[in-house]
């Protein structure tokens, strides 16, 4: 990923890979549901606020979006990847099909959801197959990133790592919260954790 960050003009394939990495940061690193990266818009990212050396982005639409937005708190190191993707993917957005209202709506999202682009006919067969795999299924992105990482480990003679999903991360957060803040005097801490991963108060009280 450091090579992509240093590249002034990343290829479309590398840009898509960077997007998958950012999705993994949100779902595996922060424990957010797949709906958060799926529904985050360009505008929501751009108007994010910097608070205490963290970039805070609020995503309105997600599983329990009717009760509260999801707050994504990115470290300045993580922001480097998100900002690079934001800038690199911008040059490719006009290439995506936008002839229908539905397709135009997709172009407002931070991550491109379309699976077809006008320039696909200009790329070789291998790249075209790779581009067709890019869809809005976040779990697919995480799985492919995991497979790529394990291939690198295999080349180095190291054992593969187990696939981790956002559900597994969220469960681990629940378990840690229950072990560390299970007592009644830690209600405020439990509430802060549930707010960040957008659990309802009822769920937090039941599981923490």
Short mmCIF file of N, CA and C in Angstrom, two decimals, residues 70-205:
data_model
loop_
_atom_site.label_atom_id
_atom_site.label_comp_id
_atom_site.label_asym_id
_atom_site.label_seq_id
_atom_site.Cartn_x
_atom_site.Cartn_y
_atom_site.Cartn_z
N UNK A 70 -23.55 6.89 11.90
CA UNK A 70 -22.35 6.18 12.31
C UNK A 70 -21.19 7.17 12.27
N UNK A 71 -20.47 7.27 13.37
CA UNK A 71 -19.31 8.17 13.44
C UNK A 71 -18.05 7.36 13.16
N UNK A 72 -17.35 7.71 12.08
CA UNK A 72 -16.11 7.05 11.71
C UNK A 72 -14.96 7.96 12.14
N UNK A 73 -14.13 7.48 13.05
CA UNK A 73 -13.02 8.27 13.58
C UNK A 73 -11.70 7.73 13.05
N UNK A 74 -11.17 8.39 12.05
CA UNK A 74 -9.95 7.92 11.38
C UNK A 74 -8.72 8.62 11.95
N UNK A 75 -7.68 7.82 12.18
CA UNK A 75 -6.41 8.42 12.59
C UNK A 75 -5.80 9.14 11.40
N UNK A 76 -4.85 10.02 11.64
CA UNK A 76 -4.21 10.74 10.54
C UNK A 76 -3.48 9.79 9.60
N UNK A 77 -2.99 8.67 10.12
CA UNK A 77 -2.34 7.66 9.27
C UNK A 77 -3.37 7.01 8.36
N UNK A 78 -4.54 6.70 8.89
CA UNK A 78 -5.59 6.10 8.07
C UNK A 78 -6.12 7.09 7.04
N UNK A 79 -6.17 8.36 7.42
CA UNK A 79 -6.66 9.39 6.50
C UNK A 79 -5.81 9.44 5.24
N UNK A 80 -4.53 9.13 5.33
CA UNK A 80 -3.65 9.13 4.15
C UNK A 80 -4.19 8.19 3.07
N UNK A 81 -4.66 7.01 3.49
CA UNK A 81 -5.18 6.03 2.54
C UNK A 81 -6.52 6.48 1.96
N UNK A 82 -7.36 7.01 2.83
CA UNK A 82 -8.67 7.46 2.36
C UNK A 82 -8.54 8.64 1.41
N UNK A 83 -7.67 9.58 1.74
CA UNK A 83 -7.50 10.75 0.90
C UNK A 83 -6.88 10.38 -0.45
N UNK A 84 -5.95 9.44 -0.42
CA UNK A 84 -5.34 8.99 -1.68
C UNK A 84 -6.39 8.34 -2.57
N UNK A 85 -7.24 7.51 -1.97
CA UNK A 85 -8.31 6.89 -2.76
C UNK A 85 -9.27 7.96 -3.28
N UNK A 86 -9.61 8.91 -2.44
CA UNK A 86 -10.53 9.99 -2.84
C UNK A 86 -10.00 10.72 -4.06
N UNK A 87 -8.71 11.00 -4.07
CA UNK A 87 -8.11 11.74 -5.18
C UNK A 87 -7.91 10.85 -6.40
N UNK A 88 -7.47 9.61 -6.19
CA UNK A 88 -7.16 8.74 -7.32
C UNK A 88 -8.40 8.27 -8.06
N UNK A 89 -9.48 7.99 -7.32
CA UNK A 89 -10.68 7.48 -7.97
C UNK A 89 -11.42 8.58 -8.72
N UNK A 90 -11.16 9.83 -8.37
CA UNK A 90 -11.87 10.95 -9.00
C UNK A 90 -11.67 10.96 -10.51
N UNK A 91 -10.46 10.62 -10.95
CA UNK A 91 -10.19 10.65 -12.39
C UNK A 91 -10.91 9.53 -13.14
N UNK A 92 -11.39 8.52 -12.41
CA UNK A 92 -12.07 7.40 -13.06
C UNK A 92 -13.59 7.52 -13.01
N UNK A 93 -14.11 8.38 -12.15
CA UNK A 93 -15.57 8.48 -12.03
C UNK A 93 -16.27 8.83 -13.35
N UNK A 94 -15.72 9.75 -14.16
CA UNK A 94 -16.41 10.06 -15.42
C UNK A 94 -16.47 8.88 -16.39
N UNK A 95 -15.63 7.86 -16.18
CA UNK A 95 -15.61 6.71 -17.08
C UNK A 95 -16.74 5.72 -16.78
N UNK A 96 -17.37 5.86 -15.63
CA UNK A 96 -18.40 4.91 -15.25
C UNK A 96 -19.75 5.28 -15.85
N UNK A 97 -20.51 4.27 -16.17
CA UNK A 97 -21.81 4.47 -16.78
C UNK A 97 -22.69 5.31 -15.86
N UNK A 98 -23.23 6.39 -16.38
CA UNK A 98 -24.07 7.26 -15.56
C UNK A 98 -25.27 7.76 -16.35
N UNK A 99 -25.80 6.88 -17.20
CA UNK A 99 -26.88 7.28 -18.08
C UNK A 99 -28.26 7.17 -17.44
N UNK A 100 -28.36 6.52 -16.28
CA UNK A 100 -29.64 6.38 -15.61
C UNK A 100 -29.57 7.06 -14.25
N UNK A 101 -30.70 7.47 -13.70
CA UNK A 101 -30.70 8.08 -12.35
C UNK A 101 -30.07 7.17 -11.31
N UNK A 102 -30.31 5.87 -11.41
CA UNK A 102 -29.75 4.93 -10.45
C UNK A 102 -28.22 4.92 -10.52
N UNK A 103 -27.68 4.91 -11.74
CA UNK A 103 -26.23 4.90 -11.90
C UNK A 103 -25.63 6.23 -11.45
N UNK A 104 -26.31 7.33 -11.73
CA UNK A 104 -25.80 8.63 -11.30
C UNK A 104 -25.76 8.71 -9.78
N UNK A 105 -26.77 8.10 -9.13
CA UNK A 105 -26.79 8.09 -7.67
C UNK A 105 -25.58 7.33 -7.12
N UNK A 106 -25.20 6.25 -7.78
CA UNK A 106 -24.05 5.46 -7.32
C UNK A 106 -22.77 6.28 -7.33
N UNK A 107 -22.67 7.22 -8.25
CA UNK A 107 -21.45 8.00 -8.38
C UNK A 107 -21.28 9.00 -7.23
N UNK A 108 -22.31 9.18 -6.41
CA UNK A 108 -22.19 10.09 -5.27
C UNK A 108 -21.55 9.39 -4.08
N UNK A 109 -21.46 8.06 -4.12
CA UNK A 109 -20.88 7.33 -3.01
C UNK A 109 -19.35 7.44 -3.02
N UNK A 110 -18.77 7.36 -1.84
CA UNK A 110 -17.31 7.45 -1.71
C UNK A 110 -16.64 6.31 -2.46
N UNK A 111 -17.17 5.10 -2.31
CA UNK A 111 -16.65 3.94 -3.04
C UNK A 111 -17.51 3.69 -4.26
N UNK A 112 -16.87 3.46 -5.38
CA UNK A 112 -17.62 3.21 -6.60
C UNK A 112 -18.34 1.87 -6.49
N UNK A 113 -19.63 1.87 -6.80
CA UNK A 113 -20.42 0.66 -6.70
C UNK A 113 -20.64 -0.01 -8.05
N UNK A 114 -20.44 0.72 -9.13
CA UNK A 114 -20.70 0.16 -10.44
C UNK A 114 -19.69 -0.94 -10.76
N UNK A 115 -20.11 -1.88 -11.59
CA UNK A 115 -19.23 -2.97 -11.97
C UNK A 115 -18.78 -2.85 -13.43
N UNK A 116 -19.28 -1.87 -14.14
CA UNK A 116 -18.91 -1.69 -15.54
C UNK A 116 -18.43 -0.27 -15.78
N UNK A 117 -17.47 -0.08 -16.65
CA UNK A 117 -17.04 1.26 -17.03
C UNK A 117 -16.90 1.32 -18.54
N UNK A 118 -16.96 2.52 -19.07
CA UNK A 118 -16.89 2.69 -20.51
C UNK A 118 -15.54 2.25 -21.08
N UNK A 119 -14.50 2.33 -20.28
CA UNK A 119 -13.17 2.04 -20.77
C UNK A 119 -12.78 0.57 -20.64
N UNK A 120 -13.69 -0.27 -20.19
CA UNK A 120 -13.34 -1.68 -20.01
C UNK A 120 -12.94 -2.32 -21.34
N UNK A 121 -13.53 -1.88 -22.43
CA UNK A 121 -13.20 -2.47 -23.72
C UNK A 121 -11.77 -2.16 -24.13
N UNK A 122 -11.14 -1.20 -23.46
CA UNK A 122 -9.78 -0.82 -23.82
C UNK A 122 -8.71 -1.54 -23.00
N UNK A 123 -9.13 -2.33 -22.01
CA UNK A 123 -8.16 -3.02 -21.17
C UNK A 123 -8.07 -4.47 -21.59
N UNK A 124 -6.96 -5.12 -21.20
CA UNK A 124 -6.81 -6.51 -21.61
C UNK A 124 -7.76 -7.40 -20.83
N UNK A 125 -7.86 -8.65 -21.22
CA UNK A 125 -8.86 -9.55 -20.67
C UNK A 125 -8.66 -9.76 -19.17
N UNK A 126 -7.42 -9.89 -18.73
CA UNK A 126 -7.16 -10.13 -17.32
C UNK A 126 -7.63 -8.96 -16.47
N UNK A 127 -7.32 -7.75 -16.87
CA UNK A 127 -7.73 -6.57 -16.12
C UNK A 127 -9.25 -6.41 -16.14
N UNK A 128 -9.85 -6.74 -17.29
CA UNK A 128 -11.30 -6.59 -17.40
C UNK A 128 -12.00 -7.51 -16.42
N UNK A 129 -11.52 -8.76 -16.30
CA UNK A 129 -12.12 -9.69 -15.35
C UNK A 129 -11.98 -9.16 -13.93
N UNK A 130 -10.83 -8.54 -13.64
CA UNK A 130 -10.63 -8.00 -12.31
C UNK A 130 -11.58 -6.84 -12.04
N UNK A 131 -11.79 -6.00 -13.02
CA UNK A 131 -12.68 -4.85 -12.84
C UNK A 131 -14.12 -5.31 -12.65
N UNK A 132 -14.51 -6.36 -13.35
CA UNK A 132 -15.89 -6.84 -13.22
C UNK A 132 -16.18 -7.34 -11.82
N UNK A 133 -15.15 -7.74 -11.09
CA UNK A 133 -15.34 -8.24 -9.74
C UNK A 133 -15.67 -7.11 -8.76
N UNK A 134 -15.41 -5.86 -9.17
CA UNK A 134 -15.64 -4.75 -8.24
C UNK A 134 -17.13 -4.46 -8.16
N UNK A 135 -17.74 -4.80 -7.04
CA UNK A 135 -19.15 -4.54 -6.84
C UNK A 135 -19.35 -3.90 -5.48
N UNK A 136 -20.59 -3.80 -5.03
CA UNK A 136 -20.86 -3.10 -3.77
C UNK A 136 -20.93 -4.05 -2.58
N UNK A 137 -20.57 -5.33 -2.77
CA UNK A 137 -20.58 -6.29 -1.67
C UNK A 137 -19.29 -6.15 -0.87
N UNK A 138 -19.39 -5.52 0.29
CA UNK A 138 -18.20 -5.24 1.10
C UNK A 138 -17.50 -6.52 1.54
N UNK A 139 -18.26 -7.54 1.87
CA UNK A 139 -17.65 -8.80 2.30
C UNK A 139 -16.80 -9.41 1.19
N UNK A 140 -17.22 -9.24 -0.05
CA UNK A 140 -16.42 -9.72 -1.18
C UNK A 140 -15.08 -9.00 -1.24
N UNK A 141 -15.09 -7.69 -1.02
CA UNK A 141 -13.85 -6.91 -1.05
C UNK A 141 -12.88 -7.38 0.03
N UNK A 142 -13.40 -7.59 1.22
CA UNK A 142 -12.56 -8.02 2.33
C UNK A 142 -11.99 -9.41 2.06
N UNK A 143 -12.81 -10.30 1.52
CA UNK A 143 -12.35 -11.65 1.22
C UNK A 143 -11.25 -11.64 0.17
N UNK A 144 -11.40 -10.83 -0.87
CA UNK A 144 -10.37 -10.79 -1.92
C UNK A 144 -9.07 -10.19 -1.40
N UNK A 145 -9.19 -9.16 -0.56
CA UNK A 145 -8.00 -8.57 0.03
C UNK A 145 -7.29 -9.60 0.91
N UNK A 146 -8.06 -10.37 1.65
CA UNK A 146 -7.51 -11.42 2.49
C UNK A 146 -6.79 -12.48 1.65
N UNK A 147 -7.40 -12.86 0.54
CA UNK A 147 -6.78 -13.86 -0.35
C UNK A 147 -5.47 -13.35 -0.92
N UNK A 148 -5.43 -12.09 -1.30
CA UNK A 148 -4.19 -11.49 -1.83
C UNK A 148 -3.10 -11.48 -0.77
N UNK A 149 -3.47 -11.15 0.46
CA UNK A 149 -2.50 -11.10 1.54
C UNK A 149 -1.95 -12.49 1.84
N UNK A 150 -2.82 -13.50 1.82
CA UNK A 150 -2.37 -14.87 2.08
C UNK A 150 -1.46 -15.39 0.98
N UNK A 151 -1.68 -14.94 -0.25
CA UNK A 151 -0.78 -15.33 -1.34
C UNK A 151 0.62 -14.79 -1.10
N UNK A 152 0.69 -13.56 -0.59
CA UNK A 152 1.99 -12.98 -0.27
C UNK A 152 2.67 -13.77 0.85
N UNK A 153 1.90 -14.19 1.85
CA UNK A 153 2.46 -15.00 2.93
C UNK A 153 2.94 -16.34 2.41
N UNK A 154 2.18 -16.92 1.48
CA UNK A 154 2.56 -18.22 0.92
C UNK A 154 3.87 -18.12 0.17
N UNK A 155 4.08 -17.02 -0.57
CA UNK A 155 5.34 -16.85 -1.31
C UNK A 155 6.53 -16.75 -0.36
N UNK A 156 6.26 -16.26 0.85
CA UNK A 156 7.33 -16.12 1.85
C UNK A 156 7.45 -17.35 2.74
N UNK A 157 6.67 -18.39 2.43
CA UNK A 157 6.74 -19.61 3.21
C UNK A 157 6.08 -19.54 4.56
N UNK A 158 5.15 -18.61 4.72
CA UNK A 158 4.48 -18.43 6.00
C UNK A 158 3.06 -18.98 5.93
N UNK A 159 2.53 -19.36 7.08
CA UNK A 159 1.20 -19.94 7.15
C UNK A 159 0.14 -18.89 6.87
N UNK A 160 -0.95 -19.27 6.20
CA UNK A 160 -2.02 -18.30 5.91
C UNK A 160 -2.75 -17.91 7.17
N UNK A 161 -3.37 -16.74 7.11
CA UNK A 161 -4.14 -16.24 8.24
C UNK A 161 -5.63 -16.52 8.02
N UNK A 162 -6.35 -16.64 9.11
CA UNK A 162 -7.78 -16.89 9.05
C UNK A 162 -8.52 -15.63 8.61
N UNK A 163 -9.52 -15.82 7.79
CA UNK A 163 -10.34 -14.69 7.34
C UNK A 163 -11.10 -14.09 8.51
N UNK A 164 -11.04 -12.78 8.63
CA UNK A 164 -11.77 -12.06 9.67
C UNK A 164 -12.86 -11.21 9.01
N UNK A 165 -14.04 -11.27 9.55
CA UNK A 165 -15.16 -10.50 9.03
C UNK A 165 -15.52 -9.38 9.99
N UNK A 166 -16.36 -8.46 9.53
CA UNK A 166 -16.79 -7.37 10.40
C UNK A 166 -17.61 -7.90 11.57
N UNK A 167 -18.38 -8.97 11.34
CA UNK A 167 -19.16 -9.56 12.42
C UNK A 167 -18.26 -10.11 13.52
N UNK A 168 -17.16 -10.73 13.12
CA UNK A 168 -16.21 -11.26 14.10
C UNK A 168 -15.57 -10.12 14.89
N UNK A 169 -15.24 -9.03 14.21
CA UNK A 169 -14.65 -7.88 14.90
C UNK A 169 -15.64 -7.29 15.89
N UNK A 170 -16.89 -7.14 15.47
CA UNK A 170 -17.90 -6.56 16.35
C UNK A 170 -18.14 -7.46 17.57
N UNK A 171 -18.10 -8.77 17.36
CA UNK A 171 -18.27 -9.70 18.47
C UNK A 171 -17.10 -9.57 19.45
N UNK A 172 -15.88 -9.42 18.92
CA UNK A 172 -14.71 -9.26 19.80
C UNK A 172 -14.81 -7.97 20.61
N UNK A 173 -15.33 -6.90 19.98
CA UNK A 173 -15.52 -5.64 20.70
C UNK A 173 -16.53 -5.83 21.83
N UNK A 174 -17.62 -6.55 21.53
CA UNK A 174 -18.62 -6.83 22.55
C UNK A 174 -18.01 -7.59 23.73
N UNK A 175 -17.22 -8.61 23.42
CA UNK A 175 -16.62 -9.42 24.48
C UNK A 175 -15.66 -8.59 25.34
N UNK A 176 -14.85 -7.76 24.68
CA UNK A 176 -13.91 -6.92 25.43
C UNK A 176 -14.66 -5.92 26.31
N UNK A 177 -15.73 -5.37 25.76
CA UNK A 177 -16.53 -4.40 26.53
C UNK A 177 -17.15 -5.07 27.75
N UNK A 178 -17.62 -6.30 27.56
CA UNK A 178 -18.25 -7.02 28.66
C UNK A 178 -17.22 -7.35 29.75
N UNK A 179 -16.01 -7.76 29.34
CA UNK A 179 -14.97 -8.10 30.31
C UNK A 179 -14.43 -6.86 31.01
N UNK A 180 -14.26 -5.78 30.27
CA UNK A 180 -13.63 -4.60 30.85
C UNK A 180 -14.58 -3.63 31.51
N UNK A 181 -15.86 -3.60 31.01
CA UNK A 181 -16.79 -2.59 31.52
C UNK A 181 -18.13 -3.20 31.91
N UNK A 182 -18.08 -4.42 32.41
CA UNK A 182 -19.32 -5.11 32.74
C UNK A 182 -20.01 -4.59 33.98
N UNK A 183 -19.24 -3.99 34.90
CA UNK A 183 -19.83 -3.50 36.15
C UNK A 183 -20.75 -2.30 35.89
N UNK A 184 -21.69 -2.11 36.80
CA UNK A 184 -22.69 -1.05 36.61
C UNK A 184 -22.07 0.35 36.58
N UNK A 185 -20.94 0.53 37.28
CA UNK A 185 -20.33 1.87 37.31
C UNK A 185 -19.68 2.26 35.98
N UNK A 186 -19.60 1.30 35.05
CA UNK A 186 -18.99 1.58 33.75
C UNK A 186 -20.03 1.77 32.64
N UNK A 187 -21.23 2.16 33.03
CA UNK A 187 -22.31 2.32 32.05
C UNK A 187 -21.94 3.36 30.99
N UNK A 188 -21.25 4.41 31.38
CA UNK A 188 -20.88 5.46 30.43
C UNK A 188 -19.90 4.94 29.39
N UNK A 189 -18.94 4.13 29.82
CA UNK A 189 -17.98 3.55 28.89
C UNK A 189 -18.66 2.60 27.91
N UNK A 190 -19.59 1.78 28.43
CA UNK A 190 -20.31 0.86 27.55
C UNK A 190 -21.13 1.63 26.53
N UNK A 191 -21.73 2.74 26.97
CA UNK A 191 -22.52 3.56 26.05
C UNK A 191 -21.64 4.15 24.95
N UNK A 192 -20.43 4.56 25.29
CA UNK A 192 -19.52 5.12 24.29
C UNK A 192 -19.14 4.08 23.25
N UNK A 193 -18.90 2.85 23.70
CA UNK A 193 -18.56 1.77 22.77
C UNK A 193 -19.74 1.44 21.86
N UNK A 194 -20.93 1.33 22.46
CA UNK A 194 -22.11 1.00 21.65
C UNK A 194 -22.41 2.11 20.65
N UNK A 195 -22.19 3.37 21.03
CA UNK A 195 -22.42 4.48 20.11
C UNK A 195 -21.48 4.39 18.91
N UNK A 196 -20.22 4.01 19.17
CA UNK A 196 -19.26 4.02 18.06
C UNK A 196 -19.55 2.94 17.03
N UNK A 197 -19.88 1.74 17.50
CA UNK A 197 -20.17 0.67 16.54
C UNK A 197 -21.67 0.62 16.22
N UNK A 198 -22.39 1.65 16.64
CA UNK A 198 -23.81 1.86 16.34
C UNK A 198 -24.65 0.66 16.77
N UNK A 199 -24.51 0.29 18.02
CA UNK A 199 -25.42 -0.65 18.65
C UNK A 199 -26.47 0.14 19.40
N UNK A 200 -27.67 -0.35 19.42
CA UNK A 200 -28.70 0.28 20.20
C UNK A 200 -28.41 0.07 21.68
N UNK A 201 -29.00 0.91 22.52
CA UNK A 201 -28.80 0.78 23.96
C UNK A 201 -29.25 -0.59 24.45
N UNK A 202 -30.35 -1.09 23.89
CA UNK A 202 -30.86 -2.40 24.29
C UNK A 202 -29.87 -3.51 24.00
N UNK A 203 -29.26 -3.45 22.82
CA UNK A 203 -28.26 -4.46 22.46
C UNK A 203 -27.06 -4.36 23.37
N UNK A 204 -26.62 -3.14 23.64
CA UNK A 204 -25.45 -2.94 24.51
C UNK A 204 -25.72 -3.48 25.90
N UNK A 205 -26.90 -3.17 26.47
CA UNK A 205 -27.24 -3.64 27.81
C UNK A 205 -27.36 -5.17 27.86
#
